[in-house]
Amino acid sequence: RYDIDGVHFDDYFYPYSGITTEDQAAYATYGGGMPLKDWRRDNVNKLIKMVHDSIQAVKPRVKFGVSPFGIWRNQSTDASGSATNGLQSYDDIYCDTKYWLQQGWIDYVTPQVYWRMGYAVANYSVLAPWWNQNASSRHVYGGPAPYRRFNSDNWPAWEVVNQINLNRTLPNVLGSVHF
């Protein structure tokens, strides 16, 4: 009933850690023999598809996007993942953003790539091109974190400028959303 232009989800689908038995009863009832991690990922996929389909049915001009954790999967786990070594949203919070892009269920992605260029675990210079290459004809808006300039990370003043300049060289990265 509201005249909105978009619907945006932050990345919290399942908690980052600490899931123990909160969904065990539902899994026992609805799991259908699926491994628990696959069942959780399927739940999130169904949610994303349902929201997409609902938006399309009511007001197809409305854009739907997500700000996922910046690493989908590491190359050491999946050859199509990024050359990173951090938490993997696919495995750790059951969020398959790459699949949603491929299916066209989201119109854009704003990955939370909160790390410096050159950071060994999760390098912005690696992640921004990875998201660009995996956009599946959808928009990417880089998600740098200028707030880190003012906290204990002690970022150099030019870090975010360099990240923006990198984004401008990537054809599917159409801008930045700053966290």
PDB file of C-alpha atoms in Angstrom:
ATOM      1  CA  ARG A   1       0.000   0.000   0.000  1.00  0.00           C
ATOM      2  CA  TYR A   2       3.028   2.279   0.140  1.00  0.00           C
ATOM      3  CA  ASP A   3       4.544   3.864  -2.936  1.00  0.00           C
ATOM      4  CA  ILE A   4       8.046   2.513  -2.516  1.00  0.00           C
ATOM      5  CA  ASP A   5      10.901   2.254  -5.003  1.00  0.00           C
ATOM      6  CA  GLY A   6      12.783  -0.617  -3.434  1.00  0.00           C
ATOM      7  CA  VAL A   7      13.081  -3.298  -0.810  1.00  0.00           C
ATOM      8  CA  HIS A   8      16.486  -3.897   0.719  1.00  0.00           C
ATOM      9  CA  PHE A   9      17.639  -6.699   3.041  1.00  0.00           C
ATOM     10  CA  ASP A  10      20.734  -6.604   5.189  1.00  0.00           C
ATOM     11  CA  ASP A  11      22.720  -9.842   5.357  1.00  0.00           C
ATOM     12  CA  TYR A  12      21.485 -11.435   8.563  1.00  0.00           C
ATOM     13  CA  PHE A  13      19.705 -14.616   7.535  1.00  0.00           C
ATOM     14  CA  TYR A  14      20.967 -17.056  10.136  1.00  0.00           C
ATOM     15  CA  PRO A  15      23.120 -15.817  13.026  1.00  0.00           C
ATOM     16  CA  TYR A  16      26.858 -15.804  12.409  1.00  0.00           C
ATOM     17  CA  SER A  17      27.475 -18.219  15.239  1.00  0.00           C
ATOM     18  CA  GLY A  18      25.702 -19.867  18.104  1.00  0.00           C
ATOM     19  CA  ILE A  19      22.962 -21.753  16.305  1.00  0.00           C
ATOM     20  CA  THR A  20      22.530 -24.871  18.360  1.00  0.00           C
ATOM     21  CA  THR A  21      19.015 -26.261  18.645  1.00  0.00           C
ATOM     22  CA  GLU A  22      16.802 -23.272  17.836  1.00  0.00           C
ATOM     23  CA  ASP A  23      15.548 -24.786  14.599  1.00  0.00           C
ATOM     24  CA  GLN A  24      15.797 -28.479  15.469  1.00  0.00           C
ATOM     25  CA  ALA A  25      12.031 -29.010  15.859  1.00  0.00           C
ATOM     26  CA  ALA A  26      11.303 -27.349  12.519  1.00  0.00           C
ATOM     27  CA  TYR A  27      14.129 -29.299  10.887  1.00  0.00           C
ATOM     28  CA  ALA A  28      12.802 -32.564  12.299  1.00  0.00           C
ATOM     29  CA  THR A  29       9.353 -31.762  10.901  1.00  0.00           C
ATOM     30  CA  TYR A  30      10.271 -30.186   7.546  1.00  0.00           C
ATOM     31  CA  GLY A  31      13.855 -31.257   6.817  1.00  0.00           C
ATOM     32  CA  GLY A  32      12.794 -34.070   4.515  1.00  0.00           C
ATOM     33  CA  GLY A  33      16.111 -35.862   4.859  1.00  0.00           C
ATOM     34  CA  MET A  34      18.167 -32.877   3.661  1.00  0.00           C
ATOM     35  CA  PRO A  35      21.423 -32.152   5.433  1.00  0.00           C
ATOM     36  CA  LEU A  36      20.811 -29.385   7.998  1.00  0.00           C
ATOM     37  CA  LYS A  37      23.015 -26.820   6.204  1.00  0.00           C
ATOM     38  CA  ASP A  38      21.243 -27.441   2.883  1.00  0.00           C
ATOM     39  CA  TRP A  39      17.847 -27.187   4.576  1.00  0.00           C
ATOM     40  CA  ARG A  40      18.788 -23.841   6.154  1.00  0.00           C
ATOM     41  CA  ARG A  41      20.113 -22.544   2.828  1.00  0.00           C
ATOM     42  CA  ASP A  42      16.936 -23.732   1.093  1.00  0.00           C
ATOM     43  CA  ASN A  43      14.838 -21.826   3.655  1.00  0.00           C
ATOM     44  CA  VAL A  44      16.725 -18.626   2.868  1.00  0.00           C
ATOM     45  CA  ASN A  45      16.458 -19.272  -0.880  1.00  0.00           C
ATOM     46  CA  LYS A  46      12.698 -19.730  -0.534  1.00  0.00           C
ATOM     47  CA  LEU A  47      12.430 -16.472   1.413  1.00  0.00           C
ATOM     48  CA  ILE A  48      14.360 -14.517  -1.232  1.00  0.00           C
ATOM     49  CA  LYS A  49      12.323 -16.052  -4.074  1.00  0.00           C
ATOM     50  CA  MET A  50       9.048 -15.427  -2.237  1.00  0.00           C
ATOM     51  CA  VAL A  51       9.902 -11.753  -1.686  1.00  0.00           C
ATOM     52  CA  HIS A  52      10.981 -11.411  -5.325  1.00  0.00           C
ATOM     53  CA  ASP A  53       7.807 -13.074  -6.617  1.00  0.00           C
ATOM     54  CA  SER A  54       5.604 -10.994  -4.301  1.00  0.00           C
ATOM     55  CA  ILE A  55       7.206  -7.749  -5.460  1.00  0.00           C
ATOM     56  CA  GLN A  56       6.811  -8.791  -9.093  1.00  0.00           C
ATOM     57  CA  ALA A  57       3.136  -9.635  -8.565  1.00  0.00           C
ATOM     58  CA  VAL A  58       2.291  -6.344  -6.851  1.00  0.00           C
ATOM     59  CA  LYS A  59       4.634  -3.731  -8.255  1.00  0.00           C
ATOM     60  CA  PRO A  60       7.269  -5.056 -10.693  1.00  0.00           C
ATOM     61  CA  ARG A  61       9.097  -1.711 -11.001  1.00  0.00           C
ATOM     62  CA  VAL A  62      10.183  -1.969  -7.345  1.00  0.00           C
ATOM     63  CA  LYS A  63      13.827  -3.026  -7.009  1.00  0.00           C
ATOM     64  CA  PHE A  64      14.852  -5.763  -4.592  1.00  0.00           C
ATOM     65  CA  GLY A  65      18.390  -5.965  -3.281  1.00  0.00           C
ATOM     66  CA  VAL A  66      20.554  -7.466  -0.584  1.00  0.00           C
ATOM     67  CA  SER A  67      23.699  -6.453   1.309  1.00  0.00           C
ATOM     68  CA  PRO A  68      25.337  -9.819   1.903  1.00  0.00           C
ATOM     69  CA  PHE A  69      28.492 -10.506   3.830  1.00  0.00           C
ATOM     70  CA  GLY A  70      31.349  -9.685   1.447  1.00  0.00           C
ATOM     71  CA  ILE A  71      32.637 -13.229   0.913  1.00  0.00           C
ATOM     72  CA  TRP A  72      30.335 -15.706  -0.796  1.00  0.00           C
ATOM     73  CA  ARG A  73      32.837 -18.602  -0.635  1.00  0.00           C
ATOM     74  CA  ASN A  74      36.609 -18.899  -0.564  1.00  0.00           C
ATOM     75  CA  GLN A  75      38.405 -20.487  -3.523  1.00  0.00           C
ATOM     76  CA  SER A  76      39.849 -23.079  -1.149  1.00  0.00           C
ATOM     77  CA  THR A  77      36.290 -24.350  -0.621  1.00  0.00           C
ATOM     78  CA  ASP A  78      34.832 -23.722  -4.079  1.00  0.00           C
ATOM     79  CA  ALA A  79      36.852 -23.026  -7.231  1.00  0.00           C
ATOM     80  CA  SER A  80      34.329 -20.365  -8.245  1.00  0.00           C
ATOM     81  CA  GLY A  81      34.782 -18.515  -4.944  1.00  0.00           C
ATOM     82  CA  SER A  82      37.047 -15.552  -4.276  1.00  0.00           C
ATOM     83  CA  ALA A  83      40.762 -15.674  -3.432  1.00  0.00           C
ATOM     84  CA  THR A  84      40.007 -14.953   0.231  1.00  0.00           C
ATOM     85  CA  ASN A  85      40.256 -16.784   3.550  1.00  0.00           C
ATOM     86  CA  GLY A  86      37.389 -15.404   5.625  1.00  0.00           C
ATOM     87  CA  LEU A  87      33.945 -16.396   6.826  1.00  0.00           C
ATOM     88  CA  GLN A  88      31.855 -17.717   3.950  1.00  0.00           C
ATOM     89  CA  SER A  89      28.267 -16.541   3.796  1.00  0.00           C
ATOM     90  CA  TYR A  90      27.218 -19.640   1.837  1.00  0.00           C
ATOM     91  CA  ASP A  91      28.485 -21.997   4.525  1.00  0.00           C
ATOM     92  CA  ASP A  92      28.258 -19.950   7.712  1.00  0.00           C
ATOM     93  CA  ILE A  93      24.972 -18.032   7.416  1.00  0.00           C
ATOM     94  CA  TYR A  94      23.423 -20.165   4.649  1.00  0.00           C
ATOM     95  CA  CYS A  95      23.136 -17.338   2.163  1.00  0.00           C
ATOM     96  CA  ASP A  96      23.669 -18.137  -1.547  1.00  0.00           C
ATOM     97  CA  THR A  97      23.769 -14.663  -3.027  1.00  0.00           C
ATOM     98  CA  LYS A  98      25.502 -15.872  -6.184  1.00  0.00           C
ATOM     99  CA  TYR A  99      22.556 -18.186  -6.884  1.00  0.00           C
ATOM    100  CA  TRP A 100      20.041 -15.382  -6.291  1.00  0.00           C
ATOM    101  CA  LEU A 101      21.863 -13.233  -8.831  1.00  0.00           C
ATOM    102  CA  GLN A 102      21.916 -16.102 -11.351  1.00  0.00           C
ATOM    103  CA  GLN A 103      18.190 -16.721 -10.862  1.00  0.00           C
ATOM    104  CA  GLY A 104      17.336 -13.020 -11.185  1.00  0.00           C
ATOM    105  CA  TRP A 105      15.666 -13.005  -7.768  1.00  0.00           C
ATOM    106  CA  ILE A 106      17.474  -9.826  -6.735  1.00  0.00           C
ATOM    107  CA  ASP A 107      17.952  -6.743  -8.865  1.00  0.00           C
ATOM    108  CA  TYR A 108      21.162  -5.628  -7.211  1.00  0.00           C
ATOM    109  CA  VAL A 109      23.692  -6.633  -4.620  1.00  0.00           C
ATOM    110  CA  THR A 110      25.639  -4.392  -2.237  1.00  0.00           C
ATOM    111  CA  PRO A 111      28.266  -6.719  -0.804  1.00  0.00           C
ATOM    112  CA  GLN A 112      29.678  -5.691   2.552  1.00  0.00           C
ATOM    113  CA  VAL A 113      33.324  -5.557   1.533  1.00  0.00           C
ATOM    114  CA  TYR A 114      34.554  -3.819   4.655  1.00  0.00           C
ATOM    115  CA  TRP A 115      38.241  -4.609   4.204  1.00  0.00           C
ATOM    116  CA  ARG A 116      41.270  -2.698   2.988  1.00  0.00           C
ATOM    117  CA  MET A 117      42.922  -3.165  -0.340  1.00  0.00           C
ATOM    118  CA  GLY A 118      45.812  -5.550   0.272  1.00  0.00           C
ATOM    119  CA  TYR A 119      44.294  -7.151   3.398  1.00  0.00           C
ATOM    120  CA  ALA A 120      45.378 -10.804   3.127  1.00  0.00           C
ATOM    121  CA  VAL A 121      42.213 -12.433   4.510  1.00  0.00           C
ATOM    122  CA  ALA A 122      39.710 -10.446   2.458  1.00  0.00           C
ATOM    123  CA  ASN A 123      41.221  -8.007  -0.005  1.00  0.00           C
ATOM    124  CA  TYR A 124      38.911  -5.329  -1.413  1.00  0.00           C
ATOM    125  CA  SER A 125      40.977  -5.451  -4.629  1.00  0.00           C
ATOM    126  CA  VAL A 126      40.020  -9.125  -4.985  1.00  0.00           C
ATOM    127  CA  LEU A 127      36.421  -8.962  -3.782  1.00  0.00           C
ATOM    128  CA  ALA A 128      35.158  -6.015  -5.843  1.00  0.00           C
ATOM    129  CA  PRO A 129      36.255  -7.675  -9.133  1.00  0.00           C
ATOM    130  CA  TRP A 130      34.838 -11.024  -7.940  1.00  0.00           C
ATOM    131  CA  TRP A 131      31.390  -9.501  -7.359  1.00  0.00           C
ATOM    132  CA  ASN A 132      31.644  -7.665 -10.682  1.00  0.00           C
ATOM    133  CA  GLN A 133      32.365 -10.963 -12.486  1.00  0.00           C
ATOM    134  CA  ASN A 134      29.523 -12.778 -10.725  1.00  0.00           C
ATOM    135  CA  ALA A 135      26.831 -10.124 -11.168  1.00  0.00           C
ATOM    136  CA  SER A 136      24.833 -12.223 -13.682  1.00  0.00           C
ATOM    137  CA  SER A 137      23.662  -9.069 -15.487  1.00  0.00           C
ATOM    138  CA  ARG A 138      22.510  -7.505 -12.226  1.00  0.00           C
ATOM    139  CA  HIS A 139      23.761  -4.311 -10.638  1.00  0.00           C
ATOM    140  CA  VAL A 140      26.521  -4.283  -8.052  1.00  0.00           C
ATOM    141  CA  TYR A 141      27.028  -1.385  -5.680  1.00  0.00           C
ATOM    142  CA  GLY A 142      30.306  -1.666  -3.825  1.00  0.00           C
ATOM    143  CA  GLY A 143      29.983  -1.622  -0.064  1.00  0.00           C
ATOM    144  CA  PRO A 144      33.120  -0.053   1.414  1.00  0.00           C
ATOM    145  CA  ALA A 145      33.347   0.924   5.067  1.00  0.00           C
ATOM    146  CA  PRO A 146      34.623   4.473   5.544  1.00  0.00           C
ATOM    147  CA  TYR A 147      33.701   4.259   9.242  1.00  0.00           C
ATOM    148  CA  ARG A 148      36.824   2.115   9.635  1.00  0.00           C
ATOM    149  CA  ARG A 149      38.930   5.205   8.992  1.00  0.00           C
ATOM    150  CA  PHE A 150      37.954   6.398  12.446  1.00  0.00           C
ATOM    151  CA  ASN A 151      38.161   3.224  14.498  1.00  0.00           C
ATOM    152  CA  SER A 152      40.968   0.967  15.639  1.00  0.00           C
ATOM    153  CA  ASP A 153      41.685  -0.271  12.111  1.00  0.00           C
ATOM    154  CA  ASN A 154      43.482   3.023  11.453  1.00  0.00           C
ATOM    155  CA  TRP A 155      42.866   3.067   7.722  1.00  0.00           C
ATOM    156  CA  PRO A 156      44.837   5.482   5.602  1.00  0.00           C
ATOM    157  CA  ALA A 157      42.836   8.504   4.475  1.00  0.00           C
ATOM    158  CA  TRP A 158      43.008   7.509   0.804  1.00  0.00           C
ATOM    159  CA  GLU A 159      41.677   3.941   1.232  1.00  0.00           C
ATOM    160  CA  VAL A 160      38.032   4.646   0.371  1.00  0.00           C
ATOM    161  CA  VAL A 161      39.049   6.918  -2.517  1.00  0.00           C
ATOM    162  CA  ASN A 162      41.134   4.054  -3.936  1.00  0.00           C
ATOM    163  CA  GLN A 163      38.211   1.668  -3.494  1.00  0.00           C
ATOM    164  CA  ILE A 164      35.869   4.033  -5.334  1.00  0.00           C
ATOM    165  CA  ASN A 165      38.420   4.411  -8.123  1.00  0.00           C
ATOM    166  CA  LEU A 166      38.637   0.614  -8.432  1.00  0.00           C
ATOM    167  CA  ASN A 167      34.825   0.354  -8.514  1.00  0.00           C
ATOM    168  CA  ARG A 168      34.764   2.828 -11.404  1.00  0.00           C
ATOM    169  CA  THR A 169      36.856   0.433 -13.523  1.00  0.00           C
ATOM    170  CA  LEU A 170      34.380  -2.439 -13.072  1.00  0.00           C
ATOM    171  CA  PRO A 171      31.486  -2.385 -15.570  1.00  0.00           C
ATOM    172  CA  ASN A 172      28.873  -4.023 -13.322  1.00  0.00           C
ATOM    173  CA  VAL A 173      29.745  -1.922 -10.254  1.00  0.00           C
ATOM    174  CA  LEU A 174      27.500   1.076 -10.759  1.00  0.00           C
ATOM    175  CA  GLY A 175      28.255   2.963  -7.566  1.00  0.00           C
ATOM    176  CA  SER A 176      28.956   2.621  -3.874  1.00  0.00           C
ATOM    177  CA  VAL A 177      26.919   2.406  -0.697  1.00  0.00           C
ATOM    178  CA  HIS A 178      29.033   3.460   2.260  1.00  0.00           C
ATOM    179  CA  PHE A 179      28.754   1.748   5.615  1.00  0.00           C
TER     180      PHE A 179
END
